[in-house]
Amino acid sequence: MNERLPEKLELREVFAPSDHAAWKRVAEADLKGIPFEKKLVTKTYEGIDLQPIYTREHLEKLPALDQFPGLLRQLRGSTASGNANGAWLIAQSLSHPLAENYNKLLIDALNKGQNAIVLPLDLTTRSGLDADYGEIGQTGKDGVSISGIGSLSRAWKGVDPKACPFFVNTGATPLAFMSLFSAWLNREGSDISAVSGAVYADPVAMLFETGRIPVTIDEAYTHIAGTINYLHGKGSGIRAAGIDASVYAGSGASAVQELGIAIASAVEMIHRLQKEGIAPEVAASALFFRFGTSTNLFMEIAKFRASRLLFTELLSQLGIDPAIPQFMAAKTSEYYHSTIDPYVNMLRVTTQAFSAVNGGVNVLETVPFDSLLTQSDEFANRIARNTQLILGEESHLDHVTDPSGGSYYIETLSSELAQQAWQCFREIEAAGGIIEALLSGKIVNDINTVAVKRIKDVASRRSVMVGVNQYANLKEEVRTITKPDPKEIYDRRAEWLQKFRVSGSSGYHDSILVDLEKAKNESDITKQIDIAAELALKGATLGEIFSHIKNSSEVTVSQTLVIERPAEQFERLRLRSASHKAKTGSFPSIYLFNIGPVKQHKARADFSRGFFEAGGCEVINGRAVDNINDGIAAAKESGAKVFVLCSTDDTYPKLVPEFTTGIRSALPGSLCILAGYPKDQVDDHKRSGIDDFIFLGADVVQIISSIFEKTGVAK
């Protein structure tokens, strides 16, 4: 070849400029009649239509974008430097029911890169009860059992209060725990003004999560207001007004719902605190937002960016200085994890953490990959912690400012998400506000609608979970859940507390209870906390403090959502299959009856293998034959009870009758499945004896469950 490139290459002449409309016309022509929206537009749980391509033209349609981080609506971050000058706080999700065991995990984590402390409280503690007054299954549930200054001191033994921030979700009201916290700081010789973080309460989130809070709604907000006044009086910057949206994300809510509920909860919090005498600016500055994270990478990045947009808009609407930054924490959600092939959860956590960091969160908790299965060990905790360390120190995400800024896709998605979330917020307000929307069942029903769709999409494999409904690994042992025994935990904590109650003189304990009456009669909550903190140092328990400080025995109840992770349906199938193998020596087997050359059967044979392996079935890939009769003997020898015909639609009218007749003659009672769903042939094939069809979009869980029932695979 003697051809040479020209000295000056004019690419604009070779490749003519184009626009989105021109591209779309070409794409529609290539689709040959298939609607563009049906084939190339993806509909999300948020009600947003994702386009196949985004261009500069999409940005031109958006409202004015922030040009620099830290300015205007804080879309690109609340500070000008982003992570480049003060990266996010690494807050490991450490959990053990017993304070002394939690402490061992905490000290190890702090020595190996963690720089913020999260103390997850168990349900009994968050309900204002001592461990022995809780119920078996609630004491030690999802957190550490803390009943007094003793257990709190054991949990934080060896911790310097000024070394790193503290983050504690106290449930519906912060008063009782704040008393213990103040007492512990006094014992440690630390002033609360030198301590940072959030010791916060969110009555709305706890009511949604548990269906019950131990006080009235009004009293919960009164306690939060009093705690804010107490902290301000002490010169402390600790935040006490929680907006814990992670409970909604952990129930299957969409990003729009999570944001909409968070903003509605913030409005309720600010208005309620204002009625208690807290200035709106003070209330806004006391807010602590905590979000969950899904595995939808770009949607999550956009969610955190949109949250800042919504917060600044909310402050503007309320007449509050919009320059007040939104303090955001995030926690990777177990809702998207699985007990099947649990090491894949490491990848899910990495995706979730990456999106949160890119979105600009201030604090990040990463959940260990085996948290659903067991009490996480040193290895699992180290991997979770190192996920954040690697994102910072090796991926250098702690050196960048809003890395998503300017992305046609993410900028557009952030704007659309903010608009949809604002509409969700307005619907909640139209329903009477977040409290009324929760009590009426609207919030639960709306989230349940999305959660049910998520479960169906995973069951039909429209939504892929690697290792669960796609690329299942039957060699991976199915592990059963081995958490600490709830009764043993309850008995240990109850025994300790009962011994504590009878130790010392009865007169001393009686004097504490008498002094608690003084706290009860004190109308100023800031003084109540000071009195309770002094009594906590003398031995008053959290339950005793709370029972005296609360005004009445009234509680608030609401409808709750029964949470099922999308992977659970497959976990049940896999456990059922594993149990069958333990009894019989093999997994339930499926025989693929392949007809014709490779190009005729392979696509559907491969699809069938993935379909049935997701349910824990051993798939026997039969030798391809040219006709039904040639394959009957091999099918019979396989020992299978379920046979799948794999070929093409045009061959099925002739093959199906021969297939069902041959199989049923050789193996009475066997099931005959067809790989594919030729709509114009379905009725004929059913009449010929086909028991079921497998195809793209088929419900894997329903079909395999039905097969297990018919073939005697015990539950």
mmCIF file with all atom_site columns, C-alpha atoms in Angstrom, residues 18 131 167 264 287 594:
data_model
loop_
_atom_site.group_PDB
_atom_site.id
_atom_site.type_symbol
_atom_site.label_atom_id
_atom_site.label_alt_id
_atom_site.label_comp_id
_atom_site.label_asym_id
_atom_site.label_entity_id
_atom_site.label_seq_id
_atom_site.pdbx_PDB_ins_code
_atom_site.Cartn_x
_atom_site.Cartn_y
_atom_site.Cartn_z
_atom_site.occupancy
_atom_site.B_iso_or_equiv
_atom_site.pdbx_formal_charge
_atom_site.auth_seq_id
_atom_site.auth_comp_id
_atom_site.auth_asym_id
_atom_site.auth_atom_id
_atom_site.pdbx_PDB_model_num
ATOM 1 C CA . SER A 1 18  ? -24.314 15.567  14.670 1.00 0.00 ? 18  SER A CA 1
ATOM 2 C CA . ALA A 1 131 ? -31.864 -5.081  79.323 1.00 0.00 ? 131 ALA A CA 1
ATOM 3 C CA . PHE A 1 167 ? -22.454 8.821   66.263 1.00 0.00 ? 167 PHE A CA 1
ATOM 4 C CA . ALA A 1 264 ? -40.645 15.760  54.804 1.00 0.00 ? 264 ALA A CA 1
ATOM 5 C CA . LEU A 1 287 ? -29.989 18.114  61.682 1.00 0.00 ? 287 LEU A CA 1
ATOM 6 C CA . ASN A 1 594 ? -30.899 -31.125 23.466 1.00 0.00 ? 594 ASN A CA 1
#
